Amino acid sequence: MNKVSLADGVNWVGVVDWNIRDFHGYVTKRGTTYNAYLIQDEKVALVDTVKHAFSDELLRNVCEIIDPAKIDYIVVNHVEMDHSSSLPIVAKYAKNATIIASQKGKDAITEHYGTDDFRIETVKTGDELKLGKRTLRFIEAPMLHWPDSMFTYVVEDKILMPNDAFGQHLATSERFDDQVDEHVLMEEAKTYYANILMLLGGLITRKIQEVVQMGIPIAMIAPSHGIIWRSNPSKIIQAYLDWSAGKSETKVVIVYDTMWGSTDKMARAIAEGAASEGVDVKVLKLRAADLTEVMTEILDAKAIVVGSPTLNSQMFPTLGQFLTYATGLRPKDKLWSFFGSYGWGGGAVRGMTEAVKKAGFQVYEPGVEVKYVPDQEDLKKCFEFGQQIAQKIKA
Ligand code: FEO
């Protein structure tokens, strides 16, 4: 391993997962990393571990720096298995280590690994662990990403290790933000936020405010996935504040599927109508675009226009999957509307409208429905529907 130093005595010992493309359903088109950090002082701490398949590589990386038996503490910021599933094997080698976790982290470790053999000390916000010249300070961050989550702050080096927060699924041989293409980095940070953290916007805003009020200087943010923010950590903090506040563009995202092309024709006419009003328009057909991309486009849009043909009196199955995923992520301050084609009884537009209203979102009604194949009059109605939605979000 090429040694990657964040500061004197603070090294990245994580692994790069170049080939993962499906991260529990999230399409990771650029792979990911599982970051772990080794901090050497009079005492030695390993902050986080990695996914089980890479435990050998993590241990090799540690061994190149220090005998794992000399690790005094393993900090478990978060128990989700991409970060903790090599903990049992690492703990065997780091046989003198005490595990540091939040109380919920301790519970989750026991519940995941079916043993209470681990030596675990629990910490809460404000607790500190002296390593020698260095101090680790802990900040509980429940639900960012799980109830157990916490941040570790290396006081003297001003390095925040917030685990999932501020991460990106981005596999590279570089480790720092000033070494990679900024556009790619921000695109992956946005995709990560949209698909992992979007529903937690309120908590994120409050947690950032809490950290700001603590007055702790942050020279570097070292998350558990992807690139370390060292050149300008405030850039990603500001991006998180904007995303969590629901900051959006005058942008319409049209998401749909089609059987024989009728709903596709409608989508294109709606897009033309919206574009004629000067707003940004994105048209995404499910089965061509994946849900990860769709949610990333939705993050900074003001309107979501959803189209489906009727199949067996219901919405098309891909729309059911989309609505389940999208309403679960709870996009903030969006105007939803619906359109679709049918042959006889209909049902897709009604079903989608009811599902989204029931989930508590604002719906622009009525939607547009077309029997069989849209004629010129129908397409004119679709065009006008697109115009109306654009005018609503510009108002
Ligand atoms: Fe990267 Fe919530 O795990």
Coordinates of C-alpha atoms and ligand atoms in Angstrom, one line a residue:
M1 CA 0.0 0.0 0.0
N2 CA 1.2 3.5 -0.7
K3 CA 1.2 5.2 2.6
V4 CA -1.5 7.9 2.8
S5 CA -0.9 10.4 5.5
L6 CA -3.5 12.9 6.7
A7 CA -1.2 14.3 9.3
D8 CA 1.9 13.1 11.1
G9 CA 0.9 9.8 12.7
V10 CA -2.6 9.7 11.1
N11 CA -2.8 7.3 8.1
W12 CA -5.5 6.1 5.8
V13 CA -5.5 2.2 6.0
G14 CA -8.8 1.6 4.1
V15 CA -9.5 -0.3 0.9
V16 CA -10.8 0.6 -2.6
D17 CA -13.7 -1.5 -3.9
W18 CA -13.2 -0.8 -7.6
N19 CA -15.8 -3.1 -9.0
I20 CA -18.9 -2.8 -6.9
R21 CA -21.8 -1.6 -9.0
D22 CA -24.7 -2.5 -6.7
F23 CA -24.5 -1.2 -3.2
H24 CA -27.7 -2.6 -1.7
G25 CA -29.5 -1.3 -4.8
Y26 CA -27.6 2.0 -5.1
V27 CA -25.9 1.9 -8.5
T28 CA -22.3 2.7 -7.7
K29 CA -21.0 3.3 -11.3
R30 CA -17.7 4.5 -10.0
G31 CA -17.2 1.9 -7.3
T32 CA -16.5 3.0 -3.7
T33 CA -14.0 2.9 -0.9
Y34 CA -14.3 1.8 2.8
N35 CA -12.0 4.2 4.7
A36 CA -10.3 3.3 8.0
Y37 CA -7.8 5.5 9.8
L38 CA -4.9 4.5 12.0
I39 CA -3.8 7.1 14.6
Q40 CA -0.5 6.5 16.3
D41 CA 0.5 8.2 19.6
E42 CA 1.4 6.8 23.0
K43 CA -1.8 4.8 22.4
V44 CA -2.9 3.6 19.0
A45 CA -6.4 3.9 17.6
L46 CA -8.0 2.4 14.5
V47 CA -11.0 4.4 13.5
D48 CA -13.5 2.1 11.7
T49 CA -12.9 -1.1 9.8
V50 CA -14.0 -2.2 6.3
K51 CA -16.4 -4.6 4.6
H52 CA -15.6 -8.2 5.5
A53 CA -14.4 -9.2 2.0
F54 CA -11.5 -6.8 2.4
S55 CA -10.5 -7.6 6.0
D56 CA -7.2 -9.2 4.8
E57 CA -6.3 -6.0 2.9
L58 CA -7.1 -3.8 5.9
L59 CA -5.0 -6.0 8.2
R60 CA -2.1 -5.9 5.6
N61 CA -2.3 -2.1 5.5
V62 CA -2.2 -1.9 9.3
C63 CA 0.7 -4.4 9.4
E64 CA 2.8 -2.2 7.1
I65 CA 2.6 0.5 9.8
I66 CA 2.3 -1.3 13.1
D67 CA 1.7 -4.7 14.6
P68 CA -2.1 -4.9 15.1
A69 CA -1.5 -6.3 18.6
K70 CA -0.4 -2.8 19.4
I71 CA -3.8 -1.3 18.6
D72 CA -5.3 0.0 21.9
Y73 CA -8.6 1.2 20.6
I74 CA -10.9 0.3 17.7
V75 CA -13.4 3.2 17.3
V76 CA -16.6 2.0 15.7
N77 CA -18.4 5.1 14.4
H78 CA -21.1 3.1 12.7
V79 CA -22.1 -0.6 12.7
E80 CA -23.5 -0.9 9.2
M81 CA -21.7 -3.9 7.8
D82 CA -19.7 -2.0 5.1
H83 CA -17.8 -0.5 8.1
S84 CA -18.0 -3.2 10.8
S85 CA -18.2 -6.6 9.2
S86 CA -14.4 -7.2 9.5
L87 CA -14.5 -6.1 13.2
P88 CA -14.6 -9.7 14.5
I89 CA -11.5 -10.7 12.6
V90 CA -9.6 -7.4 13.2
A91 CA -10.4 -7.8 16.9
K92 CA -8.7 -11.2 16.9
Y93 CA -5.5 -9.7 15.7
A94 CA -5.9 -6.5 17.7
K95 CA -6.3 -8.7 20.8
N96 CA -5.5 -5.9 23.2
A97 CA -7.9 -3.4 21.8
T98 CA -10.9 -1.9 23.5
I99 CA -13.8 -1.1 21.2
I100 CA -15.2 2.5 21.5
A101 CA -18.8 3.0 20.4
S102 CA -21.9 4.8 21.3
Q103 CA -24.4 2.9 23.5
K104 CA -26.5 2.1 20.5
G105 CA -23.3 1.1 18.7
K106 CA -22.5 -1.3 21.5
D107 CA -26.0 -2.8 21.3
A108 CA -25.8 -3.1 17.5
I109 CA -22.3 -4.8 17.6
T110 CA -23.7 -7.4 19.9
E111 CA -26.9 -7.8 17.8
H112 CA -24.9 -8.1 14.5
Y113 CA -22.1 -10.5 15.7
G114 CA -24.1 -12.5 18.2
T115 CA -21.5 -12.2 21.0
D116 CA -20.9 -10.0 23.9
D117 CA -17.2 -11.2 24.0
F118 CA -16.0 -7.8 22.7
R119 CA -14.5 -5.4 25.3
I120 CA -16.5 -2.3 24.5
E121 CA -16.5 1.1 26.2
T122 CA -19.4 3.4 25.3
V123 CA -19.0 7.2 24.7
K124 CA -21.4 10.1 24.3
T125 CA -21.1 13.6 22.9
G126 CA -18.3 15.5 24.4
D127 CA -16.4 12.5 25.8
E128 CA -12.7 12.5 25.1
L129 CA -10.1 9.8 24.8
K130 CA -6.4 10.8 25.3
L131 CA -4.0 9.0 23.1
G132 CA -0.9 10.9 24.3
K133 CA -0.3 14.2 22.6
R134 CA -3.6 13.6 20.7
T135 CA -7.2 13.6 21.8
L136 CA -10.2 12.0 20.2
R137 CA -13.5 13.7 20.9
F138 CA -16.8 12.0 20.2
I139 CA -20.0 13.5 18.8
E140 CA -23.1 11.3 18.7
A141 CA -24.9 11.6 15.4
P142 CA -28.0 9.4 15.6
M143 CA -29.6 8.5 12.3
L144 CA -26.6 9.9 10.3
H145 CA -26.8 7.2 9.1
W146 CA -28.2 4.8 11.7
P147 CA -29.2 5.2 15.4
D148 CA -25.7 4.1 16.5
S149 CA -23.7 6.6 14.3
M150 CA -21.2 9.0 15.8
F151 CA -18.4 11.3 14.6
T152 CA -14.8 11.1 15.9
Y153 CA -12.9 14.4 16.0
V154 CA -9.1 14.4 16.2
V155 CA -8.7 17.6 18.3
E156 CA -5.1 18.5 17.7
D157 CA -5.1 17.8 14.0
K158 CA -8.6 19.3 13.5
I159 CA -9.7 16.3 11.5
L160 CA -13.4 15.3 11.6
M161 CA -14.1 11.6 10.9
P162 CA -17.9 11.6 10.4
N163 CA -18.2 8.1 8.9
D164 CA -21.0 8.1 6.3
A165 CA -21.7 11.9 6.4
F166 CA -19.9 13.8 3.6
G167 CA -19.0 10.6 1.8
Q168 CA -19.2 9.6 -1.8
H169 CA -19.1 6.3 -3.7
L170 CA -16.0 7.0 -5.7
A171 CA -13.2 4.5 -6.2
T172 CA -9.9 6.2 -7.1
S173 CA -6.2 5.7 -6.4
E174 CA -6.2 9.3 -5.0
R175 CA -7.4 10.1 -1.5
F176 CA -7.8 13.9 -1.4
D177 CA -10.2 16.4 -2.9
D178 CA -7.4 18.4 -4.5
Q179 CA -6.2 15.4 -6.4
V180 CA -9.4 14.5 -8.3
D181 CA -11.8 16.1 -10.8
E182 CA -14.0 18.5 -8.7
H183 CA -17.0 18.0 -11.0
V184 CA -16.9 14.2 -10.6
L185 CA -16.4 14.6 -6.8
M186 CA -19.3 16.9 -6.3
E187 CA -21.5 14.8 -8.6
E188 CA -20.8 11.7 -6.5
A189 CA -21.3 13.6 -3.3
K190 CA -24.7 14.8 -4.6
T191 CA -25.6 11.3 -5.7
Y192 CA -24.6 9.9 -2.3
Y193 CA -26.6 12.6 -0.4
A194 CA -29.7 12.0 -2.7
N195 CA -29.8 8.3 -2.2
I196 CA -28.6 7.8 1.3
L197 CA -29.2 10.9 3.3
M198 CA -32.0 12.9 1.6
L199 CA -34.7 11.8 4.1
L200 CA -32.5 13.0 7.0
G201 CA -32.2 16.6 5.9
G202 CA -33.5 18.1 9.1
L203 CA -31.2 16.1 11.3
I204 CA -28.2 17.0 9.0
T205 CA -29.0 20.8 9.3
R206 CA -29.2 20.5 13.1
K207 CA -26.1 18.4 13.4
I208 CA -24.0 20.8 11.3
Q209 CA -25.4 23.7 13.4
E210 CA -24.5 21.8 16.6
V211 CA -20.9 21.2 15.4
V212 CA -20.6 24.9 14.4
Q213 CA -21.8 25.9 17.9
M214 CA -19.2 23.7 19.4
G215 CA -16.7 26.1 17.8
I216 CA -14.4 23.2 16.7
P217 CA -12.1 24.2 13.8
I218 CA -12.2 21.7 10.9
A219 CA -9.2 21.5 8.8
M220 CA -10.1 18.2 7.2
I221 CA -13.2 16.0 6.8
A222 CA -12.3 12.3 6.5
P223 CA -15.4 10.3 5.7
S224 CA -15.8 6.5 5.5
H225 CA -16.4 6.5 1.7
G226 CA -14.5 8.1 -1.0
I227 CA -12.4 11.2 -1.0
I228 CA -11.1 13.2 2.0
W229 CA -12.0 16.9 2.0
R230 CA -8.8 18.8 2.9
S231 CA -8.5 21.7 0.4
N232 CA -11.8 23.3 1.3
P233 CA -14.0 21.3 3.7
S234 CA -16.5 24.2 3.9
K235 CA -17.5 23.5 0.3
I236 CA -19.1 20.1 1.2
I237 CA -20.5 21.5 4.4
Q238 CA -22.3 24.3 2.5
A239 CA -23.5 21.8 -0.1
Y240 CA -25.0 19.7 2.7
L241 CA -26.7 22.8 4.1
D242 CA -28.2 23.7 0.7
W243 CA -29.4 20.1 0.0
S244 CA -30.8 19.6 3.5
A245 CA -32.7 22.9 3.2
G246 CA -34.2 21.7 0.0
K247 CA -32.6 24.4 -2.1
S248 CA -33.7 23.7 -5.7
E249 CA -33.5 25.0 -9.3
T250 CA -36.5 25.9 -11.5
K251 CA -36.2 22.3 -12.8
V252 CA -38.8 19.7 -13.8
V253 CA -37.9 16.0 -13.7
I254 CA -40.2 13.8 -15.8
V255 CA -40.0 10.1 -14.7
Y256 CA -42.0 7.5 -16.6
D257 CA -42.3 4.1 -18.2
T258 CA -44.1 3.1 -21.3
M259 CA -45.6 -0.1 -22.9
W260 CA -46.4 0.7 -26.5
G261 CA -45.0 4.3 -26.7
S262 CA -48.1 6.3 -25.7
T263 CA -46.8 7.4 -22.3
D264 CA -43.5 8.1 -24.0
K265 CA -45.2 10.5 -26.5
M266 CA -47.0 12.2 -23.6
A267 CA -43.7 12.6 -21.6
R268 CA -42.0 14.3 -24.6
A269 CA -44.9 16.7 -25.2
I270 CA -45.0 17.6 -21.4
A271 CA -41.2 18.2 -21.6
E272 CA -41.6 20.5 -24.6
G273 CA -44.3 22.4 -22.8
A274 CA -42.2 22.9 -19.7
A275 CA -39.1 23.8 -21.7
S276 CA -41.1 26.4 -23.6
E277 CA -41.4 28.2 -20.3
G278 CA -37.7 28.4 -19.9
V279 CA -37.2 25.9 -17.1
D280 CA -34.6 23.2 -17.0
V281 CA -36.2 19.8 -17.9
K282 CA -34.9 16.3 -17.4
V283 CA -36.7 13.3 -19.0
L284 CA -35.9 9.9 -17.5
K285 CA -37.5 6.7 -18.6
L286 CA -37.3 3.9 -16.0
R287 CA -35.6 0.8 -17.4
A288 CA -33.2 3.3 -19.2
A289 CA -32.3 5.4 -16.2
D290 CA -31.7 3.7 -12.8
L291 CA -33.3 4.9 -9.6
T292 CA -30.0 6.2 -8.3
E293 CA -29.7 8.7 -11.2
V294 CA -33.4 9.6 -11.0
M295 CA -33.1 10.5 -7.3
T296 CA -30.0 12.6 -7.9
E297 CA -31.9 14.6 -10.5
I298 CA -34.9 15.0 -8.2
L299 CA -32.7 16.4 -5.3
D300 CA -32.5 19.9 -6.8
A301 CA -35.7 19.9 -8.8
K302 CA -38.9 21.8 -8.0
A303 CA -41.4 19.5 -9.8
I304 CA -41.6 15.7 -10.3
V305 CA -43.9 14.7 -13.1
V306 CA -44.6 11.0 -13.1
G307 CA -46.1 9.0 -16.0
S308 CA -47.3 5.4 -16.3
P309 CA -49.4 3.3 -18.5
T310 CA -52.2 1.3 -16.9
L311 CA -51.4 -2.5 -16.5
N312 CA -54.0 -4.7 -14.8
S313 CA -55.8 -1.6 -13.5
Q314 CA -52.6 -0.5 -11.7
M315 CA -49.5 1.6 -12.3
F316 CA -46.7 -0.2 -14.2
P317 CA -44.5 -2.2 -11.8
T318 CA -41.4 0.0 -12.4
L319 CA -43.5 3.0 -11.2
G320 CA -44.4 1.1 -8.0
Q321 CA -40.7 0.6 -7.3
F322 CA -39.9 4.2 -8.1
L323 CA -42.7 5.6 -5.8
T324 CA -41.7 3.3 -3.0
Y325 CA -38.1 4.5 -3.2
A326 CA -38.8 8.1 -3.9
T327 CA -41.4 8.7 -1.2
G328 CA -39.2 6.8 1.3
L329 CA -36.4 9.3 0.7
R330 CA -38.9 12.2 1.2
P331 CA -37.7 14.8 -1.3
K332 CA -38.4 18.2 0.2
D333 CA -40.7 20.9 -1.2
K334 CA -41.5 19.3 -4.6
L335 CA -44.6 19.6 -6.6
W336 CA -45.7 16.2 -7.8
S337 CA -48.1 15.6 -10.8
F338 CA -49.1 12.6 -12.9
F339 CA -49.9 11.5 -16.4
G340 CA -50.5 8.3 -18.2
S341 CA -52.2 6.2 -20.9
Y342 CA -54.7 3.4 -20.6
G343 CA -56.8 1.1 -22.8
W344 CA -60.1 0.8 -21.1
G345 CA -60.6 1.1 -17.3
G346 CA -57.5 3.2 -16.4
G347 CA -56.1 3.2 -12.8
A348 CA -52.4 4.2 -13.0
V349 CA -52.8 7.9 -12.6
R350 CA -55.4 7.5 -9.9
G351 CA -53.2 5.0 -8.0
M352 CA -50.1 7.0 -8.2
T353 CA -51.9 10.2 -7.1
E354 CA -53.4 8.5 -4.1
A355 CA -50.1 6.9 -3.1
V356 CA -48.2 10.1 -3.2
K357 CA -51.0 12.2 -1.5
K358 CA -51.2 9.5 1.2
A359 CA -47.4 9.8 1.8
G360 CA -48.0 13.5 2.5
F361 CA -46.7 15.2 -0.6
Q362 CA -48.2 18.2 -2.5
V363 CA -49.9 17.1 -5.7
Y364 CA -50.9 19.2 -8.7
E365 CA -54.2 18.0 -10.0
P366 CA -55.8 16.9 -12.2
G367 CA -53.2 14.9 -14.1
V368 CA -53.5 14.1 -17.8
E369 CA -54.8 10.8 -19.1
V370 CA -55.0 9.5 -22.7
K371 CA -56.9 6.5 -24.1
Y372 CA -54.8 4.2 -26.2
V373 CA -52.7 6.5 -28.4
P374 CA -52.4 10.3 -28.0
D375 CA -53.7 12.3 -31.0
Q376 CA -52.7 15.9 -31.8
E377 CA -55.3 17.2 -29.4
D378 CA -54.0 15.0 -26.6
L379 CA -50.5 16.1 -27.2
K380 CA -51.5 19.7 -27.1
K381 CA -53.1 19.0 -23.7
C382 CA -49.8 17.4 -22.6
F383 CA -47.8 20.4 -23.8
E384 CA -50.1 22.7 -21.9
F385 CA -49.8 20.5 -18.8
G386 CA -46.0 20.9 -19.0
Q387 CA -46.4 24.7 -19.3
Q388 CA -48.7 24.9 -16.3
I389 CA -46.3 22.9 -14.1
A390 CA -43.4 25.2 -15.2
Q391 CA -45.5 28.3 -14.5
K392 CA -46.3 26.9 -11.0
I393 CA -42.7 26.4 -10.1
K394 CA -41.6 29.8 -11.5
A395 CA -44.3 31.6 -9.5
Ligands
FEO1 FE1 -21.5 3.3 4.8 FE2 -24.4 3.5 6.7 O1 -22.8 2.7 5.9

